XYZ file of N, CA and C in Angstrom:
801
model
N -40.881 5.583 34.574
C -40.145 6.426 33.641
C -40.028 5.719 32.288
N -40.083 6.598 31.572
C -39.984 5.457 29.849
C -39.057 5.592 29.922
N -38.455 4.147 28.738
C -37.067 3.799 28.004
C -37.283 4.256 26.856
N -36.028 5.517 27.115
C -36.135 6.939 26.037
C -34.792 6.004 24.901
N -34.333 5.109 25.247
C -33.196 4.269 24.624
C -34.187 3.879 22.939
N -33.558 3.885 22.239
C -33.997 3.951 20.551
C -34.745 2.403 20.473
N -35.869 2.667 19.216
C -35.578 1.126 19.226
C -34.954 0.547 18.443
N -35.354 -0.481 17.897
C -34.328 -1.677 17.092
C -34.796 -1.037 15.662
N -36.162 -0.559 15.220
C -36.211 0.212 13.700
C -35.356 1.428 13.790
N -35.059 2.443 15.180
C -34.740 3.621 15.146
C -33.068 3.110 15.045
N -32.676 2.476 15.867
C -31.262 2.050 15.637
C -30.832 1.796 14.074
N -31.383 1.153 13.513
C -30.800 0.254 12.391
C -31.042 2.035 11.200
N -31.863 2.959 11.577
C -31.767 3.736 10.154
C -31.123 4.735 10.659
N -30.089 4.738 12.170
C -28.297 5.261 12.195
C -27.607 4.937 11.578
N -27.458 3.816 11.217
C -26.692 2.931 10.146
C -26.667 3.530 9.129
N -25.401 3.630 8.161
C -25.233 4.538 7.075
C -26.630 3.287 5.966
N -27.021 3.740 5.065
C -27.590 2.341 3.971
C -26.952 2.258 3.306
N -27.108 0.690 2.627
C -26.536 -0.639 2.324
C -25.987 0.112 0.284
N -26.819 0.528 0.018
C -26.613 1.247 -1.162
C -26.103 2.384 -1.235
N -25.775 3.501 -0.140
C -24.639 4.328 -0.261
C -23.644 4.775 0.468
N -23.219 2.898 0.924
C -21.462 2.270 2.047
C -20.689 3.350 0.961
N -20.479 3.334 -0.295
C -19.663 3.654 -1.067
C -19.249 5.496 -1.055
N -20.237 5.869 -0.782
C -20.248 7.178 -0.359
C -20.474 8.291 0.966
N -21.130 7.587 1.728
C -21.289 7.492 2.913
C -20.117 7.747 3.815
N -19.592 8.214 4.367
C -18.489 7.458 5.809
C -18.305 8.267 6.663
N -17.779 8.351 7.885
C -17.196 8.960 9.090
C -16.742 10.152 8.538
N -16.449 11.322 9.060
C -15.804 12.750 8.660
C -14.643 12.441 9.011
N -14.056 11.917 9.692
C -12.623 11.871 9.256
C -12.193 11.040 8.159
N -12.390 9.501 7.903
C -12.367 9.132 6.526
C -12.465 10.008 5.761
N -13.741 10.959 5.186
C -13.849 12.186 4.863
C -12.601 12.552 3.982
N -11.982 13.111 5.034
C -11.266 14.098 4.860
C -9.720 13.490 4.489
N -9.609 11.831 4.931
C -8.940 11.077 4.414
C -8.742 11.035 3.059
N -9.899 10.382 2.661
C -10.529 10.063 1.355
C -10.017 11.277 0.108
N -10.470 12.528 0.938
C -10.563 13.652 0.243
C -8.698 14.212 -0.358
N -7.843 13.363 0.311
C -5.945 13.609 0.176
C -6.027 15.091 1.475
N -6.995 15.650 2.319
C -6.431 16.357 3.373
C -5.603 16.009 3.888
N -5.398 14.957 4.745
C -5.034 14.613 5.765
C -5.252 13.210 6.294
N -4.245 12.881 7.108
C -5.032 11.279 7.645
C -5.906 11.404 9.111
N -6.549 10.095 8.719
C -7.564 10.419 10.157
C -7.174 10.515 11.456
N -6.193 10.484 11.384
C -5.504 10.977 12.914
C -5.662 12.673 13.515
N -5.330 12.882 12.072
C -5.309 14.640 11.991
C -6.614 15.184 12.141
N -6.983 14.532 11.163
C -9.000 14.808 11.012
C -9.488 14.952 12.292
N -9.349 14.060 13.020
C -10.118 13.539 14.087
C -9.690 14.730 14.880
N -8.058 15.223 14.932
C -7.364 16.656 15.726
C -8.703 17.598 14.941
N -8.532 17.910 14.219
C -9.176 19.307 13.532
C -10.335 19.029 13.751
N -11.473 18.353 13.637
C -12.918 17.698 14.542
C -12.749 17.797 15.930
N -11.988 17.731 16.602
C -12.427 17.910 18.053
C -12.079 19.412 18.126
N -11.177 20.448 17.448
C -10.720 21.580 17.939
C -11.867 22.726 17.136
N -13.186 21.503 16.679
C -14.184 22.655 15.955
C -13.781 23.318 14.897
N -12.487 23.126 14.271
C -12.177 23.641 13.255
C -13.005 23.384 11.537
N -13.848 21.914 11.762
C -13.984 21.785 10.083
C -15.718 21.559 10.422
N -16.365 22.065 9.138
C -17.588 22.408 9.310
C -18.405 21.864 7.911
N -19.608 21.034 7.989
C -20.588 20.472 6.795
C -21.477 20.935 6.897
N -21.520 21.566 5.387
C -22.767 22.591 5.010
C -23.268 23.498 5.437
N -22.326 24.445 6.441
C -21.746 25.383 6.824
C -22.075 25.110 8.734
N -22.383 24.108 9.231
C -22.514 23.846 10.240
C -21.110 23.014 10.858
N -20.816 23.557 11.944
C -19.814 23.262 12.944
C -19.502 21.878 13.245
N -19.019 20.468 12.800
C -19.056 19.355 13.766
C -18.199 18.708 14.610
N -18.389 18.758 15.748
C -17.088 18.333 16.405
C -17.105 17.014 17.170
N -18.289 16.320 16.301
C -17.923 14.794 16.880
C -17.380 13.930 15.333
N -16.245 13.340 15.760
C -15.801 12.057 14.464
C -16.078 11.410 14.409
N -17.708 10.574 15.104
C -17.850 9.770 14.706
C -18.965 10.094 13.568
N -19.507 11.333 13.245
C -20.927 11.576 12.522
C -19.972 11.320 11.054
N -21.612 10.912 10.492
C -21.192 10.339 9.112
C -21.944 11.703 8.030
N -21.172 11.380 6.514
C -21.045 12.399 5.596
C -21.382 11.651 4.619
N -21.960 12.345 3.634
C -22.281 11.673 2.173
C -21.358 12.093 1.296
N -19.835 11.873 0.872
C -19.119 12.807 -0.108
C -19.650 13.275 -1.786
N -20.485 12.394 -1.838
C -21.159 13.251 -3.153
C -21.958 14.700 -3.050
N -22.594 14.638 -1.549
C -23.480 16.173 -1.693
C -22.371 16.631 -0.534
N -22.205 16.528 0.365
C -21.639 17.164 1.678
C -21.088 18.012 1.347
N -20.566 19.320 1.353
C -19.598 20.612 1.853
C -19.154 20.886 2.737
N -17.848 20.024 2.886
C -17.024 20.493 4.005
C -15.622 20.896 3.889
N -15.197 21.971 5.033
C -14.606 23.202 5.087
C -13.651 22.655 6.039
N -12.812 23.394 6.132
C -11.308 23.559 7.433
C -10.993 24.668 7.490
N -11.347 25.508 9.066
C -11.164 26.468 9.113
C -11.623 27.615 7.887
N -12.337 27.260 7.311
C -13.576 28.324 6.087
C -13.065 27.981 4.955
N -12.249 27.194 4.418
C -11.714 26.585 3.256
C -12.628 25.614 2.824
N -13.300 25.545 1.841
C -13.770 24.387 1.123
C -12.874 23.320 0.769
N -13.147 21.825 1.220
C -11.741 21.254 1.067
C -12.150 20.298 -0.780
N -11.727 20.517 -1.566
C -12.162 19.698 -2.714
C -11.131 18.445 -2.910
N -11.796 17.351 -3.697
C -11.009 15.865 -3.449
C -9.659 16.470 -4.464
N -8.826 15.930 -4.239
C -7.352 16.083 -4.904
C -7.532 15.387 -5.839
N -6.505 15.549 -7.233
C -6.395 14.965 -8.089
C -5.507 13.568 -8.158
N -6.375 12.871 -8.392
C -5.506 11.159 -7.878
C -4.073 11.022 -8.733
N -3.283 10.938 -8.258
C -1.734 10.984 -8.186
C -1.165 9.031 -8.094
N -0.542 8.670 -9.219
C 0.018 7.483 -9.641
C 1.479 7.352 -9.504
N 2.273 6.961 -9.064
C 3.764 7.172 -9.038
C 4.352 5.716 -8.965
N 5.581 5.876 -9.707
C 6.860 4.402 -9.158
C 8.072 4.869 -9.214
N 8.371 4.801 -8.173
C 9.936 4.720 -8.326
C 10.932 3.632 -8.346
N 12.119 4.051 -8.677
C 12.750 3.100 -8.741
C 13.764 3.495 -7.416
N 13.263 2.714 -6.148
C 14.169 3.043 -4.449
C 15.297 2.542 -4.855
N 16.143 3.478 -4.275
C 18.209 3.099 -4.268
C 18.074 2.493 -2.937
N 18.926 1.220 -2.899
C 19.254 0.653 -1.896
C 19.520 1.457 -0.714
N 19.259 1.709 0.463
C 20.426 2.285 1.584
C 18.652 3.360 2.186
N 17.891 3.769 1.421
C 16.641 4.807 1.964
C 15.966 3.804 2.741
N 15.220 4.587 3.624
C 14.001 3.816 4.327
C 12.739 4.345 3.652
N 11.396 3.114 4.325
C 10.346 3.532 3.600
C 9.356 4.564 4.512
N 9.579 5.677 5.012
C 8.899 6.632 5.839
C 9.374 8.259 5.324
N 8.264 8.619 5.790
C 8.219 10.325 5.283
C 9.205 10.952 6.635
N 9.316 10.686 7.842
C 10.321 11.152 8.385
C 11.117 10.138 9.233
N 12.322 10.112 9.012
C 13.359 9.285 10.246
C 13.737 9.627 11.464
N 13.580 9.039 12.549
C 13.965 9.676 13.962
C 15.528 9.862 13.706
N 16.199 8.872 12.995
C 17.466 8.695 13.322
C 17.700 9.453 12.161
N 17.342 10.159 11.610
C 17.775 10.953 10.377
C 18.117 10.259 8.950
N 17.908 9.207 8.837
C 18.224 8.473 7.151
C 17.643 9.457 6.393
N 18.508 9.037 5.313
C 17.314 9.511 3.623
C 16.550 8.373 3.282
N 15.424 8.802 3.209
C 13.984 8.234 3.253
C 13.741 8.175 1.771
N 12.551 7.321 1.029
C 12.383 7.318 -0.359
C 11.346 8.796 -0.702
N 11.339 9.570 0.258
C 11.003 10.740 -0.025
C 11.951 11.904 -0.318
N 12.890 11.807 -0.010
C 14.167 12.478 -0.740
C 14.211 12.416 -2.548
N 13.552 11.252 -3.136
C 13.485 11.065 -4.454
C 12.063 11.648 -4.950
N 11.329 12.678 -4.102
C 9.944 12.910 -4.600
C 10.051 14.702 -4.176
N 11.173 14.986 -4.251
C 11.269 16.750 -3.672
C 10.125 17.291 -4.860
N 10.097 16.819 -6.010
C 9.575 17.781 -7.471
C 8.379 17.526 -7.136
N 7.374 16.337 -6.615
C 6.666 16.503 -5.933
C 5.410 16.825 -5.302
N 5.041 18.071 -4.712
C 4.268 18.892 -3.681
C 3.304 18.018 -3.020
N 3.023 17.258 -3.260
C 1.284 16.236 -2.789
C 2.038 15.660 -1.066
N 0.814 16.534 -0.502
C 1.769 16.181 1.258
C 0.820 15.312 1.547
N -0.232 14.423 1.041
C -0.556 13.374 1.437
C -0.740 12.127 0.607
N 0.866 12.804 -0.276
C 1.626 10.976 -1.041
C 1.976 9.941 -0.147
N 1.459 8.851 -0.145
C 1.587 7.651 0.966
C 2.158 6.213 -0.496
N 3.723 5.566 -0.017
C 3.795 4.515 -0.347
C 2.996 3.377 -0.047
N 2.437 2.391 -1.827
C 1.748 1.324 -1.383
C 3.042 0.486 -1.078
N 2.569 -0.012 0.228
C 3.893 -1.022 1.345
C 5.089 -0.547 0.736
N 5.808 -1.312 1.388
C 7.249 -1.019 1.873
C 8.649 -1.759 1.143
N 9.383 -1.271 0.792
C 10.821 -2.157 0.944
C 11.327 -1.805 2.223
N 12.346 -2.888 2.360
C 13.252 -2.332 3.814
C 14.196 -1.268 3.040
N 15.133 -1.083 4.015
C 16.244 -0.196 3.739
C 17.238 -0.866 2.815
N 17.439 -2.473 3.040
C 18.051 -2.981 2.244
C 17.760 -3.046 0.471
N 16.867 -3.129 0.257
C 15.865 -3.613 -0.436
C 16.007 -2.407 -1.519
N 15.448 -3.378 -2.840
C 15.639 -1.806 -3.928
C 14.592 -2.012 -5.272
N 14.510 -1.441 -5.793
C 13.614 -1.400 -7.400
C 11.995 -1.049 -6.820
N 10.968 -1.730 -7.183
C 9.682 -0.987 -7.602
C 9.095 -0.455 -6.712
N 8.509 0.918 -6.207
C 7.936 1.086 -5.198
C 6.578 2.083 -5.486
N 5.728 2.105 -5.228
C 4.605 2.552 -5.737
C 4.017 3.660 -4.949
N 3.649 5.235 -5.184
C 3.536 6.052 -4.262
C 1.994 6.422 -4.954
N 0.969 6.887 -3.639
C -0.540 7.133 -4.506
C -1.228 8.368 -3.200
N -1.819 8.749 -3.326
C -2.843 9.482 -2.776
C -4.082 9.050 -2.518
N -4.281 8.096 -3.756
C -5.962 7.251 -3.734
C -5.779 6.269 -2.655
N -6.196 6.049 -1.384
C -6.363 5.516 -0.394
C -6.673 3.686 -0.941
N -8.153 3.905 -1.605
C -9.036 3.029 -1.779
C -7.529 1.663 -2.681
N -7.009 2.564 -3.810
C -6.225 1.752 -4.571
C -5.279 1.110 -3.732
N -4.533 1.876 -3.323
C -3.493 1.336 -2.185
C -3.897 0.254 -1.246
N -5.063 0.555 -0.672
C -5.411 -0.344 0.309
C -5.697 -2.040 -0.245
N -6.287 -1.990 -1.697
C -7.053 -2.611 -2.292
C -5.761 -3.541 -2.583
N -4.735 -2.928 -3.080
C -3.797 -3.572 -3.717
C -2.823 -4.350 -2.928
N -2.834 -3.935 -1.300
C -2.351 -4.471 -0.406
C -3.056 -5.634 0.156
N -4.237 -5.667 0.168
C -5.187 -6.660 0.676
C -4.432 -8.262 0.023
N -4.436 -8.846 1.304
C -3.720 -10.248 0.280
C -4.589 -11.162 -0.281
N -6.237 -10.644 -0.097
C -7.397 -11.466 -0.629
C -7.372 -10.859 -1.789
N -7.100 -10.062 -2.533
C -7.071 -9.883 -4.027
C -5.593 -10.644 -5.338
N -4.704 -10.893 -4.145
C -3.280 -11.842 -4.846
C -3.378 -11.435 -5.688
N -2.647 -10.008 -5.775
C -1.878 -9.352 -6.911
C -0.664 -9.451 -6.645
N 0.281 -10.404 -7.595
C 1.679 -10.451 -7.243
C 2.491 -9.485 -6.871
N 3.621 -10.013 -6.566
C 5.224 -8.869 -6.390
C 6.298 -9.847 -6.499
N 7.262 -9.468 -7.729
C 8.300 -10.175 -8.372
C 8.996 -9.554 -8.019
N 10.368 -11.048 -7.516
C 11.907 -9.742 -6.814
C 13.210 -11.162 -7.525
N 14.167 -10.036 -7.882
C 15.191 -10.656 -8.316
C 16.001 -10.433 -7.244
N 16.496 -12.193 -6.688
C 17.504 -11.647 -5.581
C 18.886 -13.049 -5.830
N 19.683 -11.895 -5.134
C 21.231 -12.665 -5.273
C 21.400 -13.146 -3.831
N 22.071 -14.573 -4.135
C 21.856 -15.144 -2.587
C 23.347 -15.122 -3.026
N 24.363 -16.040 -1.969
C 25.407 -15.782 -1.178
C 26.225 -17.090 -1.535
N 25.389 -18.523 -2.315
C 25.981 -19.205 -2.959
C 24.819 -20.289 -3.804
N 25.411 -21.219 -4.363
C 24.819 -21.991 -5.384
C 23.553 -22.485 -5.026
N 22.594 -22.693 -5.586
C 21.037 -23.132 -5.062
C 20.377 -23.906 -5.987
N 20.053 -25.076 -5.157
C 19.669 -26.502 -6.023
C 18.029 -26.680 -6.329
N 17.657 -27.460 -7.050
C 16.430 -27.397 -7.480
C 15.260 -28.036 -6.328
N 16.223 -28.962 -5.392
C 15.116 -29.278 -4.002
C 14.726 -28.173 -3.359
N 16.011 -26.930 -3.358
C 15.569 -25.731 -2.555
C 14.613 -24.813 -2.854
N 14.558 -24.974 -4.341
C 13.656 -23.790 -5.046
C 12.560 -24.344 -5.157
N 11.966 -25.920 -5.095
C 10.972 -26.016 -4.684
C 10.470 -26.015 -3.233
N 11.459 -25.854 -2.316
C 11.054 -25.979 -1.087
C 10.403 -24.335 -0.871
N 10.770 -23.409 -1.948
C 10.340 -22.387 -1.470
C 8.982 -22.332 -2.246
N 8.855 -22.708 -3.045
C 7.243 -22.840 -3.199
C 5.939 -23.482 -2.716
N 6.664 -24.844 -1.967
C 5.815 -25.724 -1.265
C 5.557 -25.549 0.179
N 6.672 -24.403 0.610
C 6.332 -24.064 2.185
C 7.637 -23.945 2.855
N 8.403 -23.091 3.770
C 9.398 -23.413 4.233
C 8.982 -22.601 5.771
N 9.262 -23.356 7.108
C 8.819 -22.522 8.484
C 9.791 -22.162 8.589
N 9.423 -20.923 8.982
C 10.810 -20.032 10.513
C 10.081 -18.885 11.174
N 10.809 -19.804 12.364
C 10.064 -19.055 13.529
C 8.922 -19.572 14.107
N 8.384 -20.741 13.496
C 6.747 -20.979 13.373
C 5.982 -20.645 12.822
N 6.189 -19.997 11.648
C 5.528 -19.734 10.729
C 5.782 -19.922 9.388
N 4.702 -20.578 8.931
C 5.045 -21.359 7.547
C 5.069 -19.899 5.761
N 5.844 -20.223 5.642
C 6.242 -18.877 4.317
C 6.520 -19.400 3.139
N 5.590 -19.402 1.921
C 5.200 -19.811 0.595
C 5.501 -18.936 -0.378
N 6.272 -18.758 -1.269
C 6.287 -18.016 -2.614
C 5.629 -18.928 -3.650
N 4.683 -18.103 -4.249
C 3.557 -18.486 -5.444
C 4.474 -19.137 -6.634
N 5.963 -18.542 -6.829
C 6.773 -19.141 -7.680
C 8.165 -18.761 -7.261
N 9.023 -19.789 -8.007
C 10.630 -19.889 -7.700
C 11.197 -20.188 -9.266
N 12.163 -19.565 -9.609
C 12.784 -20.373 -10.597
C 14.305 -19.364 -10.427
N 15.158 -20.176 -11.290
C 16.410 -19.906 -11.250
C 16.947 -19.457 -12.577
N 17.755 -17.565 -12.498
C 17.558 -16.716 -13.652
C 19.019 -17.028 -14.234
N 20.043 -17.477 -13.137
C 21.226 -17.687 -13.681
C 22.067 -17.522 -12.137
N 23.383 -18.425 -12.753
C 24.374 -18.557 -11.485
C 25.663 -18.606 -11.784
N 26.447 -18.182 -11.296
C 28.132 -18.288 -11.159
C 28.568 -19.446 -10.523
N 29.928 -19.432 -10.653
C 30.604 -19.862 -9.817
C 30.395 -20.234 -8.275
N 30.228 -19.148 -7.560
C 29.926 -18.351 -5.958
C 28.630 -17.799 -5.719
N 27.648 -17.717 -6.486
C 25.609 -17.130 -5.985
C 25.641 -17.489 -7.289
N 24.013 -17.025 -6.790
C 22.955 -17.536 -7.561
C 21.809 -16.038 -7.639
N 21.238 -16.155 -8.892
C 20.128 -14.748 -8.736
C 18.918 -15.949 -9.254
N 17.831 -15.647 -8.488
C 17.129 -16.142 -8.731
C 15.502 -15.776 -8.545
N 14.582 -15.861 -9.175
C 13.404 -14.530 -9.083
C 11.982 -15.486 -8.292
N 11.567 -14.591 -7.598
C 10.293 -15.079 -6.820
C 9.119 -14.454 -6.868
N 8.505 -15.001 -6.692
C 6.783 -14.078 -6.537
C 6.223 -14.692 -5.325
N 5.563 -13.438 -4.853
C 4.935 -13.406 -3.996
C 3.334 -13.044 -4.250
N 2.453 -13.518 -3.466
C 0.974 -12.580 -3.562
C 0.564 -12.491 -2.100
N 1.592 -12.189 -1.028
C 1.594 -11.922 0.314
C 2.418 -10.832 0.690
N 2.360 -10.246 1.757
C 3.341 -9.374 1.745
C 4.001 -9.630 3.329
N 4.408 -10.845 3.701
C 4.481 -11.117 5.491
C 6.477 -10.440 5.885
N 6.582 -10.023 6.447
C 8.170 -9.104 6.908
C 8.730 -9.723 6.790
N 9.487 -9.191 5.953
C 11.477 -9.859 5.249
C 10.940 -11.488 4.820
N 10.121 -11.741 4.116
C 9.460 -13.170 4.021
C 10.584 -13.436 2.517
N 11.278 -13.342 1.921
C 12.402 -13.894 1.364
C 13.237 -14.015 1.734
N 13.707 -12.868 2.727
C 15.077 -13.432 3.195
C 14.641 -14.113 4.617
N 13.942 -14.143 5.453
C 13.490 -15.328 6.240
C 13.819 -16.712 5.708
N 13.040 -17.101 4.355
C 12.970 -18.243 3.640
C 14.770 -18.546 3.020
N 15.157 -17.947 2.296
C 16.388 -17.913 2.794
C 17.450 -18.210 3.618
N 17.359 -17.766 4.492
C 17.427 -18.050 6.278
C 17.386 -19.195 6.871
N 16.095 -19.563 6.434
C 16.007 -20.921 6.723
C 16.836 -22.312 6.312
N 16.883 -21.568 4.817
C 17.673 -22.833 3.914
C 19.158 -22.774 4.172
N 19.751 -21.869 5.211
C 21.008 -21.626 5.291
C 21.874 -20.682 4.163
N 20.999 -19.661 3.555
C 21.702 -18.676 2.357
C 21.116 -17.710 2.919
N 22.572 -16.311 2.391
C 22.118 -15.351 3.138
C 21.663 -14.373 1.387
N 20.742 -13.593 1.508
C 20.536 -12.597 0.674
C 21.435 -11.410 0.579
N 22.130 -11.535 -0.794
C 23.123 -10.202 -1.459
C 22.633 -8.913 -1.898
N 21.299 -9.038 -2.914
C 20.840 -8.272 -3.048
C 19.080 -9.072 -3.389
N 18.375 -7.990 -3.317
C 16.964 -7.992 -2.961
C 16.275 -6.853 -4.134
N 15.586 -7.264 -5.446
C 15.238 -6.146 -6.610
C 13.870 -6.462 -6.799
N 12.611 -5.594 -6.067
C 11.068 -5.821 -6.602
C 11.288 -5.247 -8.399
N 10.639 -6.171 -8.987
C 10.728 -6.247 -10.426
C 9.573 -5.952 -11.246
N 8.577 -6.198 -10.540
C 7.064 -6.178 -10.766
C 6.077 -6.006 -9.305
N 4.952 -5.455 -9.242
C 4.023 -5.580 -9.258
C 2.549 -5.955 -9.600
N 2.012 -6.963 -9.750
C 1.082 -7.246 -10.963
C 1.895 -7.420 -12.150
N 1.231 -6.824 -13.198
C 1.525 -6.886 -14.557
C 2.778 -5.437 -14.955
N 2.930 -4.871 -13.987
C 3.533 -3.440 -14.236
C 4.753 -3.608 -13.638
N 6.085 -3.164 -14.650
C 7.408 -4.051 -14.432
C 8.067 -2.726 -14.078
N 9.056 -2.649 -13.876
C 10.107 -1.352 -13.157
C 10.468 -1.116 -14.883
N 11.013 -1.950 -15.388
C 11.669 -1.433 -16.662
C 13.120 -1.132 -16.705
N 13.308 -0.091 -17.615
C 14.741 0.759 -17.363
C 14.623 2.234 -16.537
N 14.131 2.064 -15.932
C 13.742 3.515 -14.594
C 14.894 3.344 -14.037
N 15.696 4.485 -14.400
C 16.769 5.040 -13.548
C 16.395 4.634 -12.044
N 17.345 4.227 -11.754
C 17.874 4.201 -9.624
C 17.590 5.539 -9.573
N 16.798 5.464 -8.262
C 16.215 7.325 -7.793
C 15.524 7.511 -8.290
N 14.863 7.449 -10.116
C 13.805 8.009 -10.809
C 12.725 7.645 -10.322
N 11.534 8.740 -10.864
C 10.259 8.745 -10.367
C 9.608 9.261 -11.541
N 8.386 8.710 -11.607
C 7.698 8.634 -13.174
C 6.194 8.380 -13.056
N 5.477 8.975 -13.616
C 3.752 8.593 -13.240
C 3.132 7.461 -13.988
N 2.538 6.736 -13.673
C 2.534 5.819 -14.175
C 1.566 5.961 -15.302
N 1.245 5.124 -16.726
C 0.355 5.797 -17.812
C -1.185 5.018 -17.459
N -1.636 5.740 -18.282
C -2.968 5.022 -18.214
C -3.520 3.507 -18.123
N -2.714 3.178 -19.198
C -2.886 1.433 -19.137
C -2.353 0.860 -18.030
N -0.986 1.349 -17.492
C -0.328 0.932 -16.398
C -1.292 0.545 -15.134
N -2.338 1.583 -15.180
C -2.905 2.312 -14.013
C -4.192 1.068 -14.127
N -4.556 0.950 -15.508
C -6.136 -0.080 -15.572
C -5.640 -0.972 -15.409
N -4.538 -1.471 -15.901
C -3.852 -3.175 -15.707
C -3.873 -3.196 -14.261
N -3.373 -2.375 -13.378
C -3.410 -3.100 -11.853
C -4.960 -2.509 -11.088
N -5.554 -1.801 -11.521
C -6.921 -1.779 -10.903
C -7.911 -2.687 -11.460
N -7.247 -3.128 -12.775
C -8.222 -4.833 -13.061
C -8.062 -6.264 -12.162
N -6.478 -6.130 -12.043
C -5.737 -7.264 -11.348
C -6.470 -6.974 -9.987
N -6.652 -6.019 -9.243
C -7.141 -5.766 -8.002
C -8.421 -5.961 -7.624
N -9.085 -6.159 -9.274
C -10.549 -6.010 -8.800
C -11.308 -4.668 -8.964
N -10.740 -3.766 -8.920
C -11.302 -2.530 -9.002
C -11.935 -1.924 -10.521
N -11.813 -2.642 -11.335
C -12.075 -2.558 -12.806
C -12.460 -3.838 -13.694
N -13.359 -4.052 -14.468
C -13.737 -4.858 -15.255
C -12.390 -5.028 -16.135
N -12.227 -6.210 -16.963
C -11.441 -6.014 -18.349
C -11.926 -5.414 -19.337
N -11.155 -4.379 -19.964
C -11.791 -3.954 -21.370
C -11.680 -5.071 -22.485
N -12.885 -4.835 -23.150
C -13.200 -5.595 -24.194
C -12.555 -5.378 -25.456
């Protein structure tokens, strides 16, 4: 009986090519990509035969699409890419960072009712505690890009600790401090001003590892009062009203897709 199994030339030109990764991808990415839906959903609407390329039916997720020529539909709708959507808000202390709460909180989507874009996704997170810059996008690619900790695009936070803080400590938070077993570095430390009773003092990060200031903190025996992202990259909160939400401008937008990599510098 022959081995009807592919060979090693027939295998390798399944493979999307090397020159159009960029356009190329899975139909649910697809439809990711496209602000439909996330690929969870995709992958629902692909198996239930609902979405169709170039007027043909496909109901496997793993087949791949070219988004520059492809035409694809949901349920007989042509789905066209959304218009890429930039946002910051400025999160009030006390919201969580999710589109719905089991336990019912107000979420930092309560500050985006005006709105409509149902596949606005925050880049990362504050906790609930946590307050000032938060960045909401639709463009997948940016978000993802900007999260990646191999591109070290900062995040500046002004925080109030619980009492006075000496200059061995603020370098200890730059040179390394463990908890838990795991060693936690801020790129910078310095000290913005202090009272009597705390201290506010501002950090940067170009990591994003859970509660990794107030961990470090923690460690040194101070507890965190308040917690304010100040920056991102080069793009600062400003005077943005608590609750406000604002699109971000053009330059805003090239300054952190340069910092990311995603853009040359203009000349």
């Amino acid at each position: 009986m022959r081995d009807r199994r592919p060979s090693h030339k027939t295998r390798e030109r399944l493979k999307p090519a090397a020159d159009t990764a960029g356009k190329r991808v899975t139909l649910p990415r697809a439809l990711s990509k496209l602000g439909y839906c996330s690929r969870t959903q995709a992958e629902r609407l692909i198996a239930e035969s609902r979405v169709t390329v170039d007027g043909r039916t496909v109901s496997d997720a793993s087949a791949w699409v070219d988004l520059s020529t492809a035409r694809i539909s949901v349920d007989g709708l042509v789905i066209a890419a959304e218009a890429k959507i930039y946002l910051m808000l400025n999160k009030p202390r006390g919201l969580v960072t999710t589109r719905h709460d089991p336990e019912g909180r107000p979420t930092v989507y309560d500050c985006l009712k005006n709105f409509d874009i149902p596949h606005l996704s925050p880049v990362g997170r504050l906790d609930k505690a946590s307050e000032g810059l938060l960045l909401f996008t639709n463009d997948t690619e940016f978000a993802q890009t900007l999260l990646d900790p191999l591109t070290h695009v900062t995040k500046t936070y002004h925080v109030q600790i619980d009492r006075l803080i000496d200059d061995e400590e603020i370098a200890a938070m730059t040179s390394g401090i463990r908890h838990d077993g795991e060693l936690l570095t801020a790129t910078a430390t310095r000290r913005l001003r202090q009272g009597d009773r705390n201290s506010w003092i501002e950090v940067e990060l170009d990591e994003g590892r859970n509660r990794q200031i107030r961990r470090m903190l923690e460690a040194l025996g101070a507890e965190c009062l308040r917690l304010v992202r100040v920056a991102i990259g080069g793009l600062e909160l400003g005077e943005l009203p608590k609750g406000a939400v604002r699109a971000l401008t053009e330059g805003e937008l090239h300054g952190l897709r340069r910092r990311a990599g995603l853009e040359r510098a203009r000349r």
